[in-house]
PDB file of N, CA and C in Angstrom:
ATOM      1  N   MET A   1     -17.297 -13.025  16.303  1.00 37.00           N
ATOM      2  CA  MET A   1     -17.087 -12.074  15.225  1.00 37.00           C
ATOM      3  C   MET A   1     -16.043 -12.648  14.271  1.00 37.00           C
ATOM      4  N   THR A   2     -16.327 -12.588  12.984  1.00 44.00           N
ATOM      5  CA  THR A   2     -15.390 -13.085  11.983  1.00 44.00           C
ATOM      6  C   THR A   2     -14.525 -11.948  11.490  1.00 44.00           C
ATOM      7  N   LEU A   3     -13.446 -12.287  10.806  1.00 46.00           N
ATOM      8  CA  LEU A   3     -12.588 -11.259  10.230  1.00 46.00           C
ATOM      9  C   LEU A   3     -13.362 -10.367   9.275  1.00 46.00           C
ATOM     10  N   ALA A   4     -14.227 -10.951   8.482  1.00 47.00           N
ATOM     11  CA  ALA A   4     -14.995 -10.170   7.517  1.00 47.00           C
ATOM     12  C   ALA A   4     -15.885  -9.156   8.217  1.00 47.00           C
ATOM     13  N   SER A   5     -16.472  -9.538   9.332  1.00 43.00           N
ATOM     14  CA  SER A   5     -17.352  -8.605  10.020  1.00 43.00           C
ATOM     15  C   SER A   5     -16.570  -7.529  10.761  1.00 43.00           C
ATOM     16  N   ALA A   6     -15.286  -7.779  11.056  1.00 49.00           N
ATOM     17  CA  ALA A   6     -14.460  -6.794  11.747  1.00 49.00           C
ATOM     18  C   ALA A   6     -13.831  -5.796  10.785  1.00 49.00           C
ATOM     19  N   ALA A   7     -13.865  -6.079   9.508  1.00 49.00           N
ATOM     20  CA  ALA A   7     -13.238  -5.205   8.523  1.00 49.00           C
ATOM     21  C   ALA A   7     -14.039  -3.918   8.366  1.00 49.00           C
ATOM     22  N   LEU A   8     -13.316  -2.850   8.120  1.00 49.00           N
ATOM     23  CA  LEU A   8     -13.970  -1.576   7.879  1.00 49.00           C
ATOM     24  C   LEU A   8     -14.654  -1.598   6.520  1.00 49.00           C
ATOM     25  N   PRO A   9     -15.785  -0.927   6.390  1.00 56.00           N
ATOM     26  CA  PRO A   9     -16.420  -0.866   5.079  1.00 56.00           C
ATOM     27  C   PRO A   9     -15.576  -0.048   4.116  1.00 56.00           C
ATOM     28  N   GLY A  10     -15.691  -0.329   2.842  1.00 63.00           N
ATOM     29  CA  GLY A  10     -14.965   0.444   1.835  1.00 63.00           C
ATOM     30  C   GLY A  10     -13.621  -0.123   1.466  1.00 63.00           C
ATOM     31  N   GLY A  11     -13.310  -1.311   1.921  1.00 88.00           N
ATOM     32  CA  GLY A  11     -12.071  -1.949   1.492  1.00 88.00           C
ATOM     33  C   GLY A  11     -10.822  -1.378   2.130  1.00 88.00           C
ATOM     34  N   PHE A  12     -10.841  -1.096   3.428  1.00 96.00           N
ATOM     35  CA  PHE A  12      -9.652  -0.605   4.115  1.00 96.00           C
ATOM     36  C   PHE A  12      -8.888  -1.769   4.730  1.00 96.00           C
ATOM     37  N   LEU A  13      -7.555  -1.656   4.715  1.00 97.00           N
ATOM     38  CA  LEU A  13      -6.672  -2.713   5.191  1.00 97.00           C
ATOM     39  C   LEU A  13      -5.830  -2.216   6.361  1.00 97.00           C
ATOM     40  N   THR A  14      -5.483  -3.115   7.268  1.00 97.00           N
ATOM     41  CA  THR A  14      -4.563  -2.774   8.348  1.00 97.00           C
ATOM     42  C   THR A  14      -3.136  -2.779   7.805  1.00 97.00           C
ATOM     43  N   THR A  15      -2.201  -2.266   8.598  1.00 97.00           N
ATOM     44  CA  THR A  15      -0.802  -2.300   8.163  1.00 97.00           C
ATOM     45  C   THR A  15      -0.312  -3.743   8.037  1.00 97.00           C
ATOM     46  N   GLY A  16      -0.837  -4.631   8.867  1.00 97.00           N
ATOM     47  CA  GLY A  16      -0.458  -6.045   8.759  1.00 97.00           C
ATOM     48  C   GLY A  16      -0.945  -6.670   7.471  1.00 97.00           C
ATOM     49  N   GLU A  17      -2.165  -6.334   7.068  1.00 97.00           N
ATOM     50  CA  GLU A  17      -2.715  -6.875   5.821  1.00 97.00           C
ATOM     51  C   GLU A  17      -1.963  -6.321   4.607  1.00 97.00           C
ATOM     52  N   VAL A  18      -1.606  -5.037   4.661  1.00 97.00           N
ATOM     53  CA  VAL A  18      -0.819  -4.445   3.568  1.00 97.00           C
ATOM     54  C   VAL A  18       0.552  -5.109   3.519  1.00 97.00           C
ATOM     55  N   ALA A  19       1.149  -5.330   4.677  1.00 97.00           N
ATOM     56  CA  ALA A  19       2.472  -5.965   4.733  1.00 97.00           C
ATOM     57  C   ALA A  19       2.455  -7.329   4.065  1.00 97.00           C
ATOM     58  N   ILE A  20       1.419  -8.105   4.322  1.00 97.00           N
ATOM     59  CA  ILE A  20       1.313  -9.425   3.693  1.00 97.00           C
ATOM     60  C   ILE A  20       1.244  -9.286   2.185  1.00 97.00           C
ATOM     61  N   ARG A  21       0.474  -8.319   1.714  1.00 96.00           N
ATOM     62  CA  ARG A  21       0.300  -8.155   0.262  1.00 96.00           C
ATOM     63  C   ARG A  21       1.565  -7.692  -0.432  1.00 96.00           C
ATOM     64  N   ILE A  22       2.398  -6.888   0.246  1.00 96.00           N
ATOM     65  CA  ILE A  22       3.614  -6.386  -0.410  1.00 96.00           C
ATOM     66  C   ILE A  22       4.858  -7.175  -0.010  1.00 96.00           C
ATOM     67  N   GLY A  23       4.676  -8.163   0.868  1.00 96.00           N
ATOM     68  CA  GLY A  23       5.813  -8.990   1.280  1.00 96.00           C
ATOM     69  C   GLY A  23       6.751  -8.265   2.226  1.00 96.00           C
ATOM     70  N   GLY A  24       6.210  -7.435   3.090  1.00 97.00           N
ATOM     71  CA  GLY A  24       7.020  -6.684   4.046  1.00 97.00           C
ATOM     72  C   GLY A  24       6.532  -6.904   5.463  1.00 97.00           C
ATOM     73  N   THR A  25       6.870  -5.958   6.319  1.00 97.00           N
ATOM     74  CA  THR A  25       6.442  -6.015   7.713  1.00 97.00           C
ATOM     75  C   THR A  25       5.509  -4.850   8.005  1.00 97.00           C
ATOM     76  N   PRO A  26       4.695  -4.953   9.054  1.00 97.00           N
ATOM     77  CA  PRO A  26       3.845  -3.816   9.425  1.00 97.00           C
ATOM     78  C   PRO A  26       4.660  -2.550   9.716  1.00 97.00           C
ATOM     79  N   GLN A  27       5.844  -2.707  10.323  1.00 97.00           N
ATOM     80  CA  GLN A  27       6.697  -1.542  10.593  1.00 97.00           C
ATOM     81  C   GLN A  27       7.111  -0.869   9.290  1.00 97.00           C
ATOM     82  N   HIS A  28       7.478  -1.640   8.291  1.00 97.00           N
ATOM     83  CA  HIS A  28       7.862  -1.069   6.992  1.00 97.00           C
ATOM     84  C   HIS A  28       6.678  -0.323   6.371  1.00 97.00           C
ATOM     85  N   VAL A  29       5.486  -0.881   6.490  1.00 98.00           N
ATOM     86  CA  VAL A  29       4.290  -0.215   5.956  1.00 98.00           C
ATOM     87  C   VAL A  29       4.072   1.109   6.673  1.00 98.00           C
ATOM     88  N   ARG A  30       4.242   1.130   8.009  1.00 97.00           N
ATOM     89  CA  ARG A  30       4.092   2.387   8.747  1.00 97.00           C
ATOM     90  C   ARG A  30       5.117   3.421   8.286  1.00 97.00           C
ATOM     91  N   GLU A  31       6.333   2.971   7.993  1.00 97.00           N
ATOM     92  CA  GLU A  31       7.361   3.879   7.480  1.00 97.00           C
ATOM     93  C   GLU A  31       6.972   4.427   6.107  1.00 97.00           C
ATOM     94  N   LEU A  32       6.406   3.575   5.252  1.00 98.00           N
ATOM     95  CA  LEU A  32       5.947   4.026   3.937  1.00 98.00           C
ATOM     96  C   LEU A  32       4.818   5.043   4.081  1.00 98.00           C
ATOM     97  N   ILE A  33       3.949   4.845   5.052  1.00 97.00           N
ATOM     98  CA  ILE A  33       2.848   5.782   5.294  1.00 97.00           C
ATOM     99  C   ILE A  33       3.405   7.112   5.791  1.00 97.00           C
ATOM    100  N   LYS A  34       4.289   7.068   6.784  1.00 96.00           N
ATOM    101  CA  LYS A  34       4.846   8.295   7.360  1.00 96.00           C
ATOM    102  C   LYS A  34       5.666   9.082   6.353  1.00 96.00           C
ATOM    103  N   SER A  35       6.289   8.393   5.387  1.00 97.00           N
ATOM    104  CA  SER A  35       7.082   9.078   4.359  1.00 97.00           C
ATOM    105  C   SER A  35       6.211   9.605   3.221  1.00 97.00           C
ATOM    106  N   GLY A  36       4.913   9.237   3.235  1.00 97.00           N
ATOM    107  CA  GLY A  36       4.006   9.721   2.206  1.00 97.00           C
ATOM    108  C   GLY A  36       3.920   8.847   0.970  1.00 97.00           C
ATOM    109  N   ARG A  37       4.581   7.707   0.971  1.00 97.00           N
ATOM    110  CA  ARG A  37       4.541   6.835  -0.214  1.00 97.00           C
ATOM    111  C   ARG A  37       3.249   6.055  -0.316  1.00 97.00           C
ATOM    112  N   ILE A  38       2.610   5.772   0.834  1.00 98.00           N
ATOM    113  CA  ILE A  38       1.298   5.127   0.847  1.00 98.00           C
ATOM    114  C   ILE A  38       0.347   6.046   1.595  1.00 98.00           C
ATOM    115  N   GLU A  39      -0.772   6.350   0.976  1.00 97.00           N
ATOM    116  CA  GLU A  39      -1.782   7.194   1.609  1.00 97.00           C
ATOM    117  C   GLU A  39      -2.591   6.346   2.590  1.00 97.00           C
ATOM    118  N   ALA A  40      -2.857   6.909   3.772  1.00 97.00           N
ATOM    119  CA  ALA A  40      -3.593   6.168   4.801  1.00 97.00           C
ATOM    120  C   ALA A  40      -4.398   7.136   5.662  1.00 97.00           C
ATOM    121  N   ILE A  41      -5.299   6.570   6.439  1.00 95.00           N
ATOM    122  CA  ILE A  41      -6.029   7.345   7.433  1.00 95.00           C
ATOM    123  C   ILE A  41      -5.649   6.815   8.806  1.00 95.00           C
ATOM    124  N   ASP A  42      -5.773   7.662   9.822  1.00 94.00           N
ATOM    125  CA  ASP A  42      -5.496   7.268  11.195  1.00 94.00           C
ATOM    126  C   ASP A  42      -6.822   7.199  11.936  1.00 94.00           C
ATOM    127  N   ILE A  43      -7.215   6.005  12.341  1.00 93.00           N
ATOM    128  CA  ILE A  43      -8.499   5.845  13.011  1.00 93.00           C
ATOM    129  C   ILE A  43      -8.385   5.966  14.527  1.00 93.00           C
ATOM    130  N   ALA A  44      -7.175   6.286  15.052  1.00 92.00           N
ATOM    131  CA  ALA A  44      -6.975   6.392  16.493  1.00 92.00           C
ATOM    132  C   ALA A  44      -7.555   7.680  17.062  1.00 92.00           C
ATOM    133  N   LYS A  45      -7.871   8.648  16.209  1.00 80.00           N
ATOM    134  CA  LYS A  45      -8.457   9.925  16.641  1.00 80.00           C
ATOM    135  C   LYS A  45      -7.577  10.641  17.659  1.00 80.00           C
ATOM    136  N   GLY A  46      -6.265  10.547  17.492  1.00 77.00           N
ATOM    137  CA  GLY A  46      -5.348  11.252  18.374  1.00 77.00           C
ATOM    138  C   GLY A  46      -5.149  10.616  19.733  1.00 77.00           C
ATOM    139  N   ASP A  47      -5.720   9.450  19.962  1.00 78.00           N
ATOM    140  CA  ASP A  47      -5.590   8.761  21.241  1.00 78.00           C
ATOM    141  C   ASP A  47      -4.407   7.797  21.198  1.00 78.00           C
ATOM    142  N   GLY A  48      -3.253   8.251  21.627  1.00 84.00           N
ATOM    143  CA  GLY A  48      -2.086   7.370  21.656  1.00 84.00           C
ATOM    144  C   GLY A  48      -1.463   7.196  20.281  1.00 84.00           C
ATOM    145  N   ARG A  49      -0.899   6.019  20.057  1.00 89.00           N
ATOM    146  CA  ARG A  49      -0.195   5.782  18.800  1.00 89.00           C
ATOM    147  C   ARG A  49      -1.199   5.649  17.654  1.00 89.00           C
ATOM    148  N   PRO A  50      -0.756   5.994  16.450  1.00 92.00           N
ATOM    149  CA  PRO A  50      -1.677   5.928  15.305  1.00 92.00           C
ATOM    150  C   PRO A  50      -2.085   4.500  14.970  1.00 92.00           C
ATOM    151  N   ARG A  51      -3.295   4.365  14.467  1.00 95.00           N
ATOM    152  CA  ARG A  51      -3.792   3.086  13.940  1.00 95.00           C
ATOM    153  C   ARG A  51      -4.195   3.358  12.503  1.00 95.00           C
ATOM    154  N   PHE A  52      -3.260   3.060  11.606  1.00 96.00           N
ATOM    155  CA  PHE A  52      -3.458   3.384  10.198  1.00 96.00           C
ATOM    156  C   PHE A  52      -4.330   2.361   9.494  1.00 96.00           C
ATOM    157  N   ARG A  53      -5.083   2.847   8.506  1.00 97.00           N
ATOM    158  CA  ARG A  53      -5.833   2.003   7.586  1.00 97.00           C
ATOM    159  C   ARG A  53      -5.547   2.511   6.182  1.00 97.00           C
ATOM    160  N   VAL A  54      -5.357   1.579   5.270  1.00 98.00           N
ATOM    161  CA  VAL A  54      -5.008   1.886   3.888  1.00 98.00           C
ATOM    162  C   VAL A  54      -6.127   1.387   2.986  1.00 98.00           C
ATOM    163  N   SER A  55      -6.590   2.244   2.089  1.00 97.00           N
ATOM    164  CA  SER A  55      -7.644   1.820   1.166  1.00 97.00           C
ATOM    165  C   SER A  55      -7.046   0.918   0.087  1.00 97.00           C
ATOM    166  N   GLU A  56      -7.903   0.097  -0.485  1.00 95.00           N
ATOM    167  CA  GLU A  56      -7.481  -0.757  -1.610  1.00 95.00           C
ATOM    168  C   GLU A  56      -6.918   0.104  -2.739  1.00 95.00           C
ATOM    169  N   ALA A  57      -7.559   1.258  -2.984  1.00 95.00           N
ATOM    170  CA  ALA A  57      -7.120   2.154  -4.061  1.00 95.00           C
ATOM    171  C   ALA A  57      -5.732   2.726  -3.770  1.00 95.00           C
ATOM    172  N   ALA A  58      -5.476   3.109  -2.515  1.00 97.00           N
ATOM    173  CA  ALA A  58      -4.164   3.657  -2.154  1.00 97.00           C
ATOM    174  C   ALA A  58      -3.080   2.596  -2.306  1.00 97.00           C
ATOM    175  N   LEU A  59      -3.392   1.363  -1.942  1.00 97.00           N
ATOM    176  CA  LEU A  59      -2.426   0.278  -2.117  1.00 97.00           C
ATOM    177  C   LEU A  59      -2.157   0.046  -3.600  1.00 97.00           C
ATOM    178  N   ALA A  60      -3.202   0.071  -4.418  1.00 95.00           N
ATOM    179  CA  ALA A  60      -3.033  -0.105  -5.864  1.00 95.00           C
ATOM    180  C   ALA A  60      -2.174   1.017  -6.444  1.00 95.00           C
ATOM    181  N   ASP A  61      -2.393   2.251  -5.982  1.00 96.00           N
ATOM    182  CA  ASP A  61      -1.583   3.389  -6.448  1.00 96.00           C
ATOM    183  C   ASP A  61      -0.116   3.199  -6.080  1.00 96.00           C
ATOM    184  N   PHE A  62       0.136   2.768  -4.841  1.00 97.00           N
ATOM    185  CA  PHE A  62       1.510   2.532  -4.398  1.00 97.00           C
ATOM    186  C   PHE A  62       2.171   1.458  -5.252  1.00 97.00           C
ATOM    187  N   LEU A  63       1.478   0.345  -5.454  1.00 95.00           N
ATOM    188  CA  LEU A  63       2.053  -0.743  -6.242  1.00 95.00           C
ATOM    189  C   LEU A  63       2.315  -0.315  -7.678  1.00 95.00           C
ATOM    190  N   ASP A  64       1.420   0.493  -8.236  1.00 94.00           N
ATOM    191  CA  ASP A  64       1.611   0.985  -9.593  1.00 94.00           C
ATOM    192  C   ASP A  64       2.834   1.906  -9.667  1.00 94.00           C
ATOM    193  N   SER A  65       2.986   2.784  -8.668  1.00 93.00           N
ATOM    194  CA  SER A  65       4.116   3.714  -8.684  1.00 93.00           C
ATOM    195  C   SER A  65       5.442   3.000  -8.425  1.00 93.00           C
ATOM    196  N   ALA A  66       5.389   1.856  -7.749  1.00 92.00           N
ATOM    197  CA  ALA A  66       6.601   1.106  -7.435  1.00 92.00           C
ATOM    198  C   ALA A  66       6.980   0.104  -8.529  1.00 92.00           C
ATOM    199  N   ALA A  67       6.105  -0.070  -9.503  1.00 91.00           N
ATOM    200  CA  ALA A  67       6.350  -1.060 -10.559  1.00 91.00           C
ATOM    201  C   ALA A  67       7.567  -0.670 -11.400  1.00 91.00           C
ATOM    202  N   VAL A  68       8.340  -1.661 -11.756  1.00 90.00           N
ATOM    203  CA  VAL A  68       9.488  -1.454 -12.638  1.00 90.00           C
ATOM    204  C   VAL A  68       9.007  -1.627 -14.061  1.00 90.00           C
ATOM    205  N   ARG A  69       9.224  -0.605 -14.837  1.00 88.00           N
ATOM    206  CA  ARG A  69       8.785  -0.658 -16.228  1.00 88.00           C
ATOM    207  C   ARG A  69      10.011  -0.640 -17.134  1.00 88.00           C
ATOM    208  N   THR A  70      10.020  -1.545 -18.083  1.00 88.00           N
ATOM    209  CA  THR A  70      11.132  -1.593 -19.028  1.00 88.00           C
ATOM    210  C   THR A  70      10.734  -0.858 -20.296  1.00 88.00           C
ATOM    211  N   ALA A  71      11.724  -0.337 -20.979  1.00 84.00           N
ATOM    212  CA  ALA A  71      11.473   0.349 -22.241  1.00 84.00           C
ATOM    213  C   ALA A  71      11.091  -0.683 -23.293  1.00 84.00           C
ATOM    214  N   PRO A  72      10.166  -0.326 -24.176  1.00 83.00           N
ATOM    215  CA  PRO A  72       9.796  -1.283 -25.235  1.00 83.00           C
ATOM    216  C   PRO A  72      11.009  -1.574 -26.129  1.00 83.00           C
ATOM    217  N   ALA A  73      11.123  -2.808 -26.565  1.00 78.00           N
ATOM    218  CA  ALA A  73      12.245  -3.212 -27.426  1.00 78.00           C
ATOM    219  C   ALA A  73      12.120  -2.521 -28.769  1.00 78.00           C
ATOM    220  N   GLN A  74      13.245  -1.994 -29.220  1.00 77.00           N
ATOM    221  CA  GLN A  74      13.246  -1.344 -30.530  1.00 77.00           C
ATOM    222  C   GLN A  74      13.639  -2.369 -31.590  1.00 77.00           C
ATOM    223  N   SER A  75      13.041  -2.230 -32.743  1.00 66.00           N
ATOM    224  CA  SER A  75      13.324  -3.138 -33.837  1.00 66.00           C
ATOM    225  C   SER A  75      14.738  -2.893 -34.343  1.00 66.00           C
ATOM    226  N   THR A  76      15.462  -3.986 -34.571  1.00 66.00           N
ATOM    227  CA  THR A  76      16.829  -3.877 -35.083  1.00 66.00           C
ATOM    228  C   THR A  76      16.862  -4.035 -36.604  1.00 66.00           C
ATOM    229  N   GLN A  77      15.684  -4.250 -37.211  1.00 68.00           N
ATOM    230  CA  GLN A  77      15.633  -4.399 -38.666  1.00 68.00           C
ATOM    231  C   GLN A  77      15.812  -3.032 -39.325  1.00 68.00           C
ATOM    232  N   GLU A  78      16.575  -3.028 -40.413  1.00 59.00           N
ATOM    233  CA  GLU A  78      16.746  -1.796 -41.173  1.00 59.00           C
ATOM    234  C   GLU A  78      15.576  -1.622 -42.110  1.00 59.00           C
ATOM    235  N   VAL A  79      15.164  -0.380 -42.286  1.00 60.00           N
ATOM    236  CA  VAL A  79      14.082  -0.078 -43.215  1.00 60.00           C
ATOM    237  C   VAL A  79      14.686   0.017 -44.605  1.00 60.00           C
ATOM    238  N   ALA A  80      14.151  -0.759 -45.584  1.00 55.00           N
ATOM    239  CA  ALA A  80      14.708  -0.784 -46.937  1.00 55.00           C
ATOM    240  C   ALA A  80      14.113   0.279 -47.800  1.00 55.00           C
TER     241      ALA A  80
END
């Protein structure tokens, strides 16, 4: 079985895959999920510890909300 064949349909990522994309650890991703900053599903069905999966869209939303945006530069020229 290849990684591609083991992936869930619909573009879902494991906490490890999300961690790689954001430059963090799987534990940090789980903390972001538990705090509500990243939306995820739990595929463990209540059996033991959660096994979270994050959609590509949820990751994109998180990255967009975490982006640092600067104010546009205002012109210093005087209007004559």
